Amino acid sequence: MTGLMVVCPSCGSLNRVPQERLGDKAKCGKCHAEILPDHPVNLAAARFNTYIQKNELPVLVDFWAPWCGPCRSMAPQFEQAGRTLRGRVLFAKVNTEEEQSLGARFQIRSIPSMVLFKNGKEHARVSGAMGAADIQRWLGAQGV
């Protein structure tokens, strides 16, 4: 059986999703939650490594904080890009106020900062608020 391994954002279980079903609302085999949501998932430190390293789809992580005006203004744009690129890229958010260890680990110096992970490793990053079309263009330039 071919397909891509996708980590359930709810329970952390690995699920194999056939290529042709990546645009569908696939459900986790264990907890039955949607594994390819059309919105960014919130990542906590406890599940961060599994989500980044085990997903075979690229993962774009928005490092943000609730007090950050540009972060709040970019949030709907990030969500829109996530809906548009569903099944091609997984979108996730890390609240750097709640997950300071992740902000420090990835040396996040300004927010919002987006980090693209491919095959479990950092592939590219960009800082500053962007619109949905700009996020999509930037991802395209990264080969996504």
XYZ file of N, CA and C in Angstrom, residues 37-40 60 74-91 114 130-139:
102
model
N -6.564 18.695 8.518
C -7.537 19.767 8.742
C -7.313 20.941 7.795
N -8.375 21.717 7.594
C -8.271 22.894 6.724
C -7.958 24.147 7.540
N -7.399 23.944 8.721
C -6.980 25.042 9.594
C -5.662 24.646 10.271
N -4.887 25.627 10.706
C -3.635 25.292 11.398
C -3.906 24.587 12.721
N 4.472 23.751 7.714
C 4.797 25.163 7.888
C 4.319 25.576 9.276
N -1.955 38.531 10.826
C -1.582 37.508 9.854
C -2.361 36.208 10.048
N -2.898 35.969 11.225
C -3.559 34.693 11.529
C -4.624 34.292 10.503
N -5.551 35.189 10.105
C -6.543 34.772 9.108
C -5.916 34.492 7.734
N -4.838 35.179 7.419
C -4.142 34.947 6.152
C -3.456 33.582 6.156
N -2.864 33.237 7.292
C -2.216 31.934 7.457
C -3.258 30.823 7.325
N -4.428 31.031 7.951
C -5.512 30.053 7.853
C -5.995 29.903 6.414
N -6.130 31.027 5.714
C -6.581 30.982 4.324
C -5.593 30.210 3.458
N -4.299 30.466 3.634
C -3.276 29.733 2.875
C -3.353 28.246 3.204
N -3.624 27.918 4.464
C -3.765 26.526 4.878
C -4.923 25.834 4.178
N -6.038 26.548 4.032
C -7.190 25.975 3.323
C -6.851 25.746 1.852
N -6.181 26.711 1.247
C -5.848 26.620 -0.172
C -4.866 25.489 -0.452
N -3.911 25.289 0.442
C -2.852 24.293 0.216
C -3.104 22.980 0.954
N -4.318 22.774 1.388
C -4.675 21.541 2.109
C -4.289 20.311 1.293
N -3.643 19.367 1.957
C -3.212 18.143 1.295
C -1.836 18.245 0.666
N -1.283 19.468 0.608
C 0.063 19.667 0.075
C 1.049 20.077 1.155
N 0.549 20.860 2.130
C 1.361 21.361 3.240
C 0.492 21.313 4.489
N 1.080 20.931 5.611
C 0.386 20.980 6.890
C 0.733 22.307 7.554
N -0.253 22.978 8.095
C -0.054 24.271 8.739
C -0.206 24.100 10.245
N 7.798 32.241 10.264
C 7.330 30.966 9.729
C 8.539 30.116 9.382
N 2.656 38.220 6.533
C 2.457 38.063 5.094
C 0.987 37.767 4.832
N 0.535 38.146 3.644
C -0.808 37.799 3.206
C -0.825 36.365 2.689
N -2.015 35.815 2.485
C -2.162 34.430 2.034
C -1.450 34.195 0.705
N -1.611 35.113 -0.245
C -0.974 34.943 -1.555
C 0.548 34.968 -1.428
N 1.054 35.825 -0.535
C 2.509 35.901 -0.326
C 3.024 34.620 0.318
N 2.276 34.056 1.239
C 2.668 32.787 1.872
C 2.725 31.694 0.812
N 1.708 31.651 -0.042
C 1.670 30.642 -1.095
C 2.836 30.807 -2.067
N 3.139 32.055 -2.436
C 4.275 32.308 -3.344
C 5.590 31.882 -2.690
N 5.755 32.230 -1.401
C 6.986 31.878 -0.699
C 7.133 30.352 -0.641
N 6.053 29.642 -0.340
C 6.103 28.190 -0.312
C 6.431 27.627 -1.694
